[in-house]
Tab-separated table of C-alpha atoms in Angstrom:
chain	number	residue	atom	x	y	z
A	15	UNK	CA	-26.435	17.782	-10.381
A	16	UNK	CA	-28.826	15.869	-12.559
A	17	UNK	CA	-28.742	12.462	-12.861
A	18	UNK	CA	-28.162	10.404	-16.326
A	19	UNK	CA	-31.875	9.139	-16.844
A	20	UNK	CA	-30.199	6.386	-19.517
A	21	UNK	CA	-27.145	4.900	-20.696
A	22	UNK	CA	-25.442	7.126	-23.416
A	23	UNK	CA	-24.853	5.227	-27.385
A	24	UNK	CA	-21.655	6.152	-27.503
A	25	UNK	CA	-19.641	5.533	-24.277
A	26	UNK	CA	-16.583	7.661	-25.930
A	27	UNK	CA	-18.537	10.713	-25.519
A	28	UNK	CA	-18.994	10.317	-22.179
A	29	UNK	CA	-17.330	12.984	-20.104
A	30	UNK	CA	-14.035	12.861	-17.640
A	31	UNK	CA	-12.596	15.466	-15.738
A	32	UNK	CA	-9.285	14.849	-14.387
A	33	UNK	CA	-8.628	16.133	-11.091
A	34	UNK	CA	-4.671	16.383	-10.244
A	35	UNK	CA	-4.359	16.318	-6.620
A	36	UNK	CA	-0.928	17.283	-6.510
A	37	UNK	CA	-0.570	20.397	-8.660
A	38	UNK	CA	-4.409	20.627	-7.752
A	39	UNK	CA	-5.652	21.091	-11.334
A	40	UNK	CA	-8.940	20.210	-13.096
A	41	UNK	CA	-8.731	19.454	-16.950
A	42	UNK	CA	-12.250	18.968	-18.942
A	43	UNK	CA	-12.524	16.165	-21.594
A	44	UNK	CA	-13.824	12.732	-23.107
A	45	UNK	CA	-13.359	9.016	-21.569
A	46	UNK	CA	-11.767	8.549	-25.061
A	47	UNK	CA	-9.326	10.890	-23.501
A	48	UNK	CA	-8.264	8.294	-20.878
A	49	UNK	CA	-5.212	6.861	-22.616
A	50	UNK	CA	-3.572	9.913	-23.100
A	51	UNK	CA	-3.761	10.607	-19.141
A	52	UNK	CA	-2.449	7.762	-18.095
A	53	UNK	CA	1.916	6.078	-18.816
A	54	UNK	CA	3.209	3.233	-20.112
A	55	UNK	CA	3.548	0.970	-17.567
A	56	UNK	CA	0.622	2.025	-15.173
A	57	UNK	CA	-1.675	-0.735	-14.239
A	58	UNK	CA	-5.332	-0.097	-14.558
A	59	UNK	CA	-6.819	-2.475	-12.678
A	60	UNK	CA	-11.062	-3.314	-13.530
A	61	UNK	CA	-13.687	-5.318	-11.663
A	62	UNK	CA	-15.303	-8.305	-13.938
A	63	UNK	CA	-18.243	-9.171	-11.614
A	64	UNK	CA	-21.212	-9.277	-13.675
A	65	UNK	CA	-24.482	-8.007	-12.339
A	66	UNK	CA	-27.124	-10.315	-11.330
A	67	UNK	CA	-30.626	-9.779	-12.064
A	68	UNK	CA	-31.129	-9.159	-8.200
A	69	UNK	CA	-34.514	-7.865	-7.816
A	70	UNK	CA	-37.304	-10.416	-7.180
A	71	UNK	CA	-41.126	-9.629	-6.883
A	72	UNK	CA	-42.987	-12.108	-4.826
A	73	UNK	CA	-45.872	-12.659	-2.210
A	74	UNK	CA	-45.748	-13.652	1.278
A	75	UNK	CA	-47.373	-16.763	2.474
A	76	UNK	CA	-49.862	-14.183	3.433
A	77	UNK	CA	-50.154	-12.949	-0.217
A	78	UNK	CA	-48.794	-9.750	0.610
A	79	UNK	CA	-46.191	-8.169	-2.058
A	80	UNK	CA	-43.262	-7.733	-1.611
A	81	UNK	CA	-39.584	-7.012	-3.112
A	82	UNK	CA	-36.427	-8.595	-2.130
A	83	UNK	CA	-33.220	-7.182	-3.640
A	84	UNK	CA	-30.474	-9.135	-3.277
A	85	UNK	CA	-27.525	-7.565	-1.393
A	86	UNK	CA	-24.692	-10.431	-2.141
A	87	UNK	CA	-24.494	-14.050	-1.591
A	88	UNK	CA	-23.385	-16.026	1.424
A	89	UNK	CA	-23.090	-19.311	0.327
A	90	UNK	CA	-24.699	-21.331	-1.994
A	91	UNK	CA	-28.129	-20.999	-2.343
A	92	UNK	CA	-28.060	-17.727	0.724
A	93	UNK	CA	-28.063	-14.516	0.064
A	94	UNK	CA	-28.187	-11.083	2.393
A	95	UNK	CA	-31.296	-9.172	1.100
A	96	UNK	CA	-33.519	-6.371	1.377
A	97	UNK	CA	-36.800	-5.629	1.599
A	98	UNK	CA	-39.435	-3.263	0.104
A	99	UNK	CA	-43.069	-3.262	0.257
A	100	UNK	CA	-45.618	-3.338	-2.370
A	101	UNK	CA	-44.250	-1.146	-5.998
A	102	UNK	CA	-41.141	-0.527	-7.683
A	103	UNK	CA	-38.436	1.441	-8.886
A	104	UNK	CA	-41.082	3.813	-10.228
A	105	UNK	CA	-41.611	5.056	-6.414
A	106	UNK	CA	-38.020	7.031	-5.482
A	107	UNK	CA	-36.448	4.316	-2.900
A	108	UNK	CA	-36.957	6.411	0.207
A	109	UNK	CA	-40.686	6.467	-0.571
A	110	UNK	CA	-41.347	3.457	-1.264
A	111	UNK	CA	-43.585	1.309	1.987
A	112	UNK	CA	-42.234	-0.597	4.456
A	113	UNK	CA	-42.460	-4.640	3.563
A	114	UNK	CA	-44.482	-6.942	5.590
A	115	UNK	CA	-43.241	-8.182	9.122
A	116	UNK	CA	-41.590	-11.432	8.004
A	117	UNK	CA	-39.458	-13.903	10.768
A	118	UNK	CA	-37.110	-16.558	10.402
A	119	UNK	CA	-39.192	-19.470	8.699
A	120	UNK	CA	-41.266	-16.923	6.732
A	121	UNK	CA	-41.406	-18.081	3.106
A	122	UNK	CA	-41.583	-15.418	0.041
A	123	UNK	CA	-42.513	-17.151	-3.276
A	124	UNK	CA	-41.803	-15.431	-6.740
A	125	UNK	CA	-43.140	-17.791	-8.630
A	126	UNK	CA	-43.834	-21.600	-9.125
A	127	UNK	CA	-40.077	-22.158	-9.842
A	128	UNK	CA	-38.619	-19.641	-7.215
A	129	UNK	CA	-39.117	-19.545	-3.413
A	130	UNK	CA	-36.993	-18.645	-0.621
A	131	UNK	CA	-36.895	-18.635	3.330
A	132	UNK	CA	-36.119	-16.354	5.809
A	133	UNK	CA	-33.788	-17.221	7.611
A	134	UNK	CA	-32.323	-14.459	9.702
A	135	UNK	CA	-33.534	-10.537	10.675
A	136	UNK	CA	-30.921	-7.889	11.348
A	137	UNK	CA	-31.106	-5.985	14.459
A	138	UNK	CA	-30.462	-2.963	12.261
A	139	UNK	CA	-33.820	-3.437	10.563
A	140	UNK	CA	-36.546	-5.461	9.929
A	141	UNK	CA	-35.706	-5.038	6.243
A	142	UNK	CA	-32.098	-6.166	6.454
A	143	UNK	CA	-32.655	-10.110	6.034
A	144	UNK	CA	-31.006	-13.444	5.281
A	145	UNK	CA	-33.086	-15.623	3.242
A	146	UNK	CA	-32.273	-18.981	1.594
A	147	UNK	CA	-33.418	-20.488	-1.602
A	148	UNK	CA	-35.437	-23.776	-1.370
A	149	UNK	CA	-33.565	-24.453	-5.440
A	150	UNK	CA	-29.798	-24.510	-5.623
A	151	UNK	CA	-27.330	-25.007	-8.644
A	152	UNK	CA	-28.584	-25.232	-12.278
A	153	UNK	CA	-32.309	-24.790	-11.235
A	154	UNK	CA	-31.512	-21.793	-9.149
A	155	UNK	CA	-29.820	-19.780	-11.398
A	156	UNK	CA	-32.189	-20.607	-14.613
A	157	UNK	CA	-34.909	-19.522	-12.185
A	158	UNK	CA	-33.221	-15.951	-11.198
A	159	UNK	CA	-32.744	-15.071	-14.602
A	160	UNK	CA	-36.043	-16.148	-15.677
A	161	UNK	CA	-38.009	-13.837	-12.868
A	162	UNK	CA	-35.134	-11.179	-11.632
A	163	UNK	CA	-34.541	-7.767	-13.244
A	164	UNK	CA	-31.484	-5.637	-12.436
A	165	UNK	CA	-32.026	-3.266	-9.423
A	166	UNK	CA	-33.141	0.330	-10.921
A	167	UNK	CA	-34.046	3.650	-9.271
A	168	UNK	CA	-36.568	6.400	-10.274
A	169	UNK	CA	-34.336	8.475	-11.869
A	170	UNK	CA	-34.007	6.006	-14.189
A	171	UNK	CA	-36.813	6.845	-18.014
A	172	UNK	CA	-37.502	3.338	-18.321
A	173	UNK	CA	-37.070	-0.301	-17.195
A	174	UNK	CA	-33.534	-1.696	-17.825
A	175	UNK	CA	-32.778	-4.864	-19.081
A	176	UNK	CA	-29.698	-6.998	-17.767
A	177	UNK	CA	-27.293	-6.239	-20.685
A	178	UNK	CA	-27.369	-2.428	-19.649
A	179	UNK	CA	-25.774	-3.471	-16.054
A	180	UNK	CA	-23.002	-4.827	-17.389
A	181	UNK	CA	-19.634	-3.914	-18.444
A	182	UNK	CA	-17.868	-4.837	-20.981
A	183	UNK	CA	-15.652	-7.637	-19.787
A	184	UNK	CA	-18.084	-9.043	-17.244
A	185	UNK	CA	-17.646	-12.491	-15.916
A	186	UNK	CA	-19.090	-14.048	-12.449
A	187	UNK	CA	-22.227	-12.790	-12.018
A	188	UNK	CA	-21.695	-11.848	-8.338
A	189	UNK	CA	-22.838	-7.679	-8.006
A	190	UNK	CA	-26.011	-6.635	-6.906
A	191	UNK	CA	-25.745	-3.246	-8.709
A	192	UNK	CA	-23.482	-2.461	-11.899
A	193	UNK	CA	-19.930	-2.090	-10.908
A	194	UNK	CA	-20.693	1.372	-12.810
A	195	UNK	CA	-17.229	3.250	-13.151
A	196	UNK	CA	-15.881	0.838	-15.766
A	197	UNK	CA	-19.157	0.508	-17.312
A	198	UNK	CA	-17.514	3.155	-20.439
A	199	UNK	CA	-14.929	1.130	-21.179
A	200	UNK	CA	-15.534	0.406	-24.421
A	201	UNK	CA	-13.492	-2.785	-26.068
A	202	UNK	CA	-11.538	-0.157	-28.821
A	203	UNK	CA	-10.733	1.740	-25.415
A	204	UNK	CA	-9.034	-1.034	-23.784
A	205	UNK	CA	-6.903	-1.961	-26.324
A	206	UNK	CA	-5.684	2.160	-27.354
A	207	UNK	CA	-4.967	1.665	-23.611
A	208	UNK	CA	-2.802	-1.962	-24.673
A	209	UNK	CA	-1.221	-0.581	-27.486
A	210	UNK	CA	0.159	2.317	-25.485
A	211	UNK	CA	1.852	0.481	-23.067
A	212	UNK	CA	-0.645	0.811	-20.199
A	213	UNK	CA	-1.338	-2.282	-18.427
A	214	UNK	CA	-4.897	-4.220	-17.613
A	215	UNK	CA	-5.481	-6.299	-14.958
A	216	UNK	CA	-8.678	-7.512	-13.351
A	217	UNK	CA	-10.363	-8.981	-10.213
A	218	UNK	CA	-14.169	-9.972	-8.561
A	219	UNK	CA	-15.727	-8.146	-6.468
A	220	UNK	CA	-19.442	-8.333	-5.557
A	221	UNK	CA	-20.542	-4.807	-5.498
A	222	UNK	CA	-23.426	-4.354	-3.222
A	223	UNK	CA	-26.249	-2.025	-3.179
A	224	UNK	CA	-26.019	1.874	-3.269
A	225	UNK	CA	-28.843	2.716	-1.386
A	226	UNK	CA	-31.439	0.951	0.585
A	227	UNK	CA	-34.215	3.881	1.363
A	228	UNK	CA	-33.700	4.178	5.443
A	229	UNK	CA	-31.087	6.454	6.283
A	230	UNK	CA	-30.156	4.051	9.238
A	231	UNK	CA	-29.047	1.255	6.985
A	232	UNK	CA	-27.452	3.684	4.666
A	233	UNK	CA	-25.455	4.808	7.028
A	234	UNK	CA	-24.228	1.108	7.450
A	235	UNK	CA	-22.976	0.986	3.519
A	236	UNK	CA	-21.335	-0.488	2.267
A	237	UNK	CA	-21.705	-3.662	3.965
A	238	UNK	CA	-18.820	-6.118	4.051
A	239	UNK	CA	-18.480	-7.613	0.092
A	240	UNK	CA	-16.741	-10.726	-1.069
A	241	UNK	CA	-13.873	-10.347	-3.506
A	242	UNK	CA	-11.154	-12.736	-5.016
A	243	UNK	CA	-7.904	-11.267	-6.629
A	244	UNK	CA	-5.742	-13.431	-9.070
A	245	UNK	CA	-2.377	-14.182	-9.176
A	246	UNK	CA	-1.793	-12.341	-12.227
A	247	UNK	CA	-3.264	-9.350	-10.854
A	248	UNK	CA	-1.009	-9.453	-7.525
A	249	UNK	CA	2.054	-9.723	-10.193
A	250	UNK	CA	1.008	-6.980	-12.433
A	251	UNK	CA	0.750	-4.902	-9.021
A	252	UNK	CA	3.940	-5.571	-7.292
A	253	UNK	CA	5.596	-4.923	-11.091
A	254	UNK	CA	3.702	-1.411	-11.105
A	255	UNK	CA	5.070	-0.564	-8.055
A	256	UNK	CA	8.495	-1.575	-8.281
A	257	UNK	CA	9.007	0.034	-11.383
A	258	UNK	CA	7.311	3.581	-9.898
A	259	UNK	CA	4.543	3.177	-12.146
A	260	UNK	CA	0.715	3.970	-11.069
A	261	UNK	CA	-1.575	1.593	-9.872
A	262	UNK	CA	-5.431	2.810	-10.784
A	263	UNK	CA	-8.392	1.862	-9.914
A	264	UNK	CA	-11.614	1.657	-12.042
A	265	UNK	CA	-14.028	2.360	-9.154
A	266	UNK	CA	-14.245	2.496	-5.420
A	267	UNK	CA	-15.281	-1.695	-5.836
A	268	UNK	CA	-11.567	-2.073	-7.038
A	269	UNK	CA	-9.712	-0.072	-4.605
A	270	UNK	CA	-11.744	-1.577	-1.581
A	271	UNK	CA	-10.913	-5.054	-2.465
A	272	UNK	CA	-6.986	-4.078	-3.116
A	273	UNK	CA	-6.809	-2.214	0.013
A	274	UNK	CA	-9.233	-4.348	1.916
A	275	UNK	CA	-6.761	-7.361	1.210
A	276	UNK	CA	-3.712	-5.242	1.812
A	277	UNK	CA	-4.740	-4.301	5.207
A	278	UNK	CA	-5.664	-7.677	5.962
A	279	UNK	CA	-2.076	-9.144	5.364
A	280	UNK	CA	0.335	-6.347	6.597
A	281	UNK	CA	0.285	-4.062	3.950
A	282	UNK	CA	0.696	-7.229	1.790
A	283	UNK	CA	-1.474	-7.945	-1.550
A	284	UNK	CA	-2.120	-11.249	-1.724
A	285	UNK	CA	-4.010	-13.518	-4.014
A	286	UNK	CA	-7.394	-15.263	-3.475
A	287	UNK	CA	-10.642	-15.013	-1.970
A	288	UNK	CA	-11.888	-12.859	0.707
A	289	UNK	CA	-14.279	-10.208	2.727
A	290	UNK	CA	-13.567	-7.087	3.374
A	291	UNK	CA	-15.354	-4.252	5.084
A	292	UNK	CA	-12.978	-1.967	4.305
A	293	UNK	CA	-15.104	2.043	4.265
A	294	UNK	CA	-12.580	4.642	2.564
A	295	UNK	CA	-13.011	7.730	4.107
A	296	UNK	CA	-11.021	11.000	4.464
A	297	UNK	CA	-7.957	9.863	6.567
A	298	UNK	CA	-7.942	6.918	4.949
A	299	UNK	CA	-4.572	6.719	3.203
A	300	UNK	CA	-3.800	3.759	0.272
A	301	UNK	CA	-1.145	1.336	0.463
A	302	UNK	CA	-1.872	-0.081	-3.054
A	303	UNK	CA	-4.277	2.123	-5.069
A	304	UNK	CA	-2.552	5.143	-6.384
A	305	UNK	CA	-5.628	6.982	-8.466
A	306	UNK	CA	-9.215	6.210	-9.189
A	307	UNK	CA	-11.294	6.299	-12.341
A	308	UNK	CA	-15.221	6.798	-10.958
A	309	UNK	CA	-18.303	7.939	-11.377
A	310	UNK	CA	-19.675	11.672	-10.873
A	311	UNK	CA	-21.925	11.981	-7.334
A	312	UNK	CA	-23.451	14.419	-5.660
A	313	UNK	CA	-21.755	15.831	-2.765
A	314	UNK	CA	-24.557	14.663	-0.712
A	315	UNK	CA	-23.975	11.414	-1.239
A	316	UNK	CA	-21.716	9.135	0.496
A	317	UNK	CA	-19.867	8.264	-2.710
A	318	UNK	CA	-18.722	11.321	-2.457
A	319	UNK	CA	-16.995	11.636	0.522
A	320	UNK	CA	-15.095	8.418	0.075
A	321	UNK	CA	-12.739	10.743	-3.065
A	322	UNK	CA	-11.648	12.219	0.032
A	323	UNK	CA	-8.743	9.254	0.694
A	324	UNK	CA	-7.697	10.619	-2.911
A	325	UNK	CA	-7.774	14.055	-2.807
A	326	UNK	CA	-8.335	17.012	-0.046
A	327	UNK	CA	-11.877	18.463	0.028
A	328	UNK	CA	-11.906	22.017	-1.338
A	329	UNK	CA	-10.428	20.618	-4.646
A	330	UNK	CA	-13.162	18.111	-4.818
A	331	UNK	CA	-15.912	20.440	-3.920
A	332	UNK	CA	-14.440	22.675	-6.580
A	333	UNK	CA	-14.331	19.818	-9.349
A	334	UNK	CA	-17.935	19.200	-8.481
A	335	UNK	CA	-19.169	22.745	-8.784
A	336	UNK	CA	-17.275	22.876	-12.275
A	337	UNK	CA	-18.903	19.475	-13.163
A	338	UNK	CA	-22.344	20.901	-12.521
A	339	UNK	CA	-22.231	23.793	-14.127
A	340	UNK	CA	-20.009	22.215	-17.106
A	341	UNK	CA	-23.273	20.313	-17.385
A	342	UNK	CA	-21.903	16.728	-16.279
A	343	UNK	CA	-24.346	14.157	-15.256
A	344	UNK	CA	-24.442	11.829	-11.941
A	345	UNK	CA	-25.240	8.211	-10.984
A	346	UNK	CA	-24.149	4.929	-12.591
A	347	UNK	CA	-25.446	6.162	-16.073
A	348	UNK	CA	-23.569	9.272	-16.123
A	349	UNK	CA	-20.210	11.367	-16.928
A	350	UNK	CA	-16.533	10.090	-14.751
A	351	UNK	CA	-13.534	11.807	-12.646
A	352	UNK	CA	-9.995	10.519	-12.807
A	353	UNK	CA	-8.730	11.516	-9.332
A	354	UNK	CA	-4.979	10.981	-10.425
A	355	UNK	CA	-1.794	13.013	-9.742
């Protein structure tokens, strides 16, 4: 399936194909279309992290290059990262060369306002790291956004700036990558969606990378992600459900933090901050998430095989031959499935 190379003008034109798991239907149309597929009274629920400009060029003390993406944030001033030799997203990820051998201590600077440390190698790989920043509060973050660009991949046509990683109602910035399936969401689509009686709710959750380039660490994703779910949000869910109303998810970010939580409390949502390392996968069966809104992916990919908590194989293999040769395009740039009975 070929891959959006940019982000569309007009999000509305975007396409969706609903996939009914239970009477095992597909039905072609428009994101514009989404209001009409869902009731009054389900809860959509979105992710508002914004996406941090999380891809730093620097040089070694050595004055070798190198590129450190930022994977999420540990505490203030920490972050988990990854590393990549000399280029950049020009090269296709899984070509691009290995970085230079760096140990805790080992200092990367990108630039005379922005250094780091490292402070901690993975036994997984030499390119799994923790570093530190030597800056911290205002100076920090004036200095990311000064020298950081959003994480991009060759597919891409050109470089991206910041404001096409983000979606519409972004808040915290607190995502290494674009929390991409509500990234069509337009503002006149959210509120059709109000006036219809559907409900919106929202929560944080710091979506991580989608690929690192070394099939050993890919295997690993996604890694465990920080999240924090308000009070309102719990509400709006417990209401859903206890009026047998549909709770749906805009992207697999979303349904990992609500089931993440819920399995950490019981089968309980609760409200506030936590981890989770939660991997949906085909047995996995939802407590709280009753359908997903989310981006087209190749089969291939491991995206792909986490629709399988949603819906049973042979229909999704079947949606994704129709999407391909229906023409629908792939990756965080590209066309959506509402996996929804």
């Amino acid at each position: 399936m070929s891959p959006a190379a940019w982000p569309r003008e007009n999000p509305l034109d975007e396409r969706l194909l609903h996939v009914d798991p239970r009477l095992g239907r597909l039905r072609d149309g428009r994101i514009a279309d989404l209001p009409a597929l869902l009731e009054p009274g389900d809860l959509l629920v979105v992710n508002d992290g914004a996406t941090l400009p999380a891809s730093l060029h620097g040089a070694t003390g050595g004055g070798a290059a190198v590129e450190v993406r930022l994977i999420g944030e540990l505490s203030e001033g920490r972050y988990a990262a990854l590393l990549f030799g000399a280029g950049d997203w020009r090269t296709r990820t899984e070509d691009r060369p290995a970085p230079p051998a760096l140990g805790p201590g080992d200092a990367v600077t990108f630039g005379d306002d922005l250094s780091a440390a490292v402070e901690r190698v993975s036994p997984a790989s030499p390119r799994l790291v923790e570093i530190a920043f030597r800056e911290r509060g205002a100076p920090l973050w004036s200095a990311l956004y000064r020298r950081g660009r959003p994480i991009q991949y060759a597919y891409v046509a050109a470089p991206l700036e910041l404001w096409h990683t983000q979606t519409r109602y972004a808040s915290r910035p607190l995502c290494a990558e674009l929390p991409s399936a509500g990234r069509p969401l337009a503002w006149g689509l959210l509120l059709e969606l109000l006036r219809r009686g559907v409900r919106v709710a929202s929560l944080t959750h710091a979506a991580g990378i989608s690929s690192t380039g070394e099939p050993a660490l890919d295997a690993l994703l996604p890694l465990p992600e920080r999240f924090e779910i308000p009070e309102e949000t719990v509400a709006a869910v417990r209401e859903a459900k206890a009026s047998g109303h549909r709770v749906v998810a805009v992207g697999t970010t979303v349904t990992r933090a609500l089931e993440g939580c819920a399995a950490q409390h019981g089968g309980e949502l609760r409200a506030g901050p936590g981890v989770t390392d939660l991997v949906l996968h085909p047995g996995f069966r939802p407590r709280v998430v009753d359908g997903l809104l989310t981006g087209v992916h190749d089969p291939t990919e491991s995206h792909f095989r986490l629709l399988e908590a949603f819906a049973p194989a042979p229909l999704l293999h079947r949606a994704n031959a129709y999407a391909e040769q229906a023409g629908y395009l792939c990756h965080e740039f590209g066309d959506s499935y509402l996996v929804l009975s």
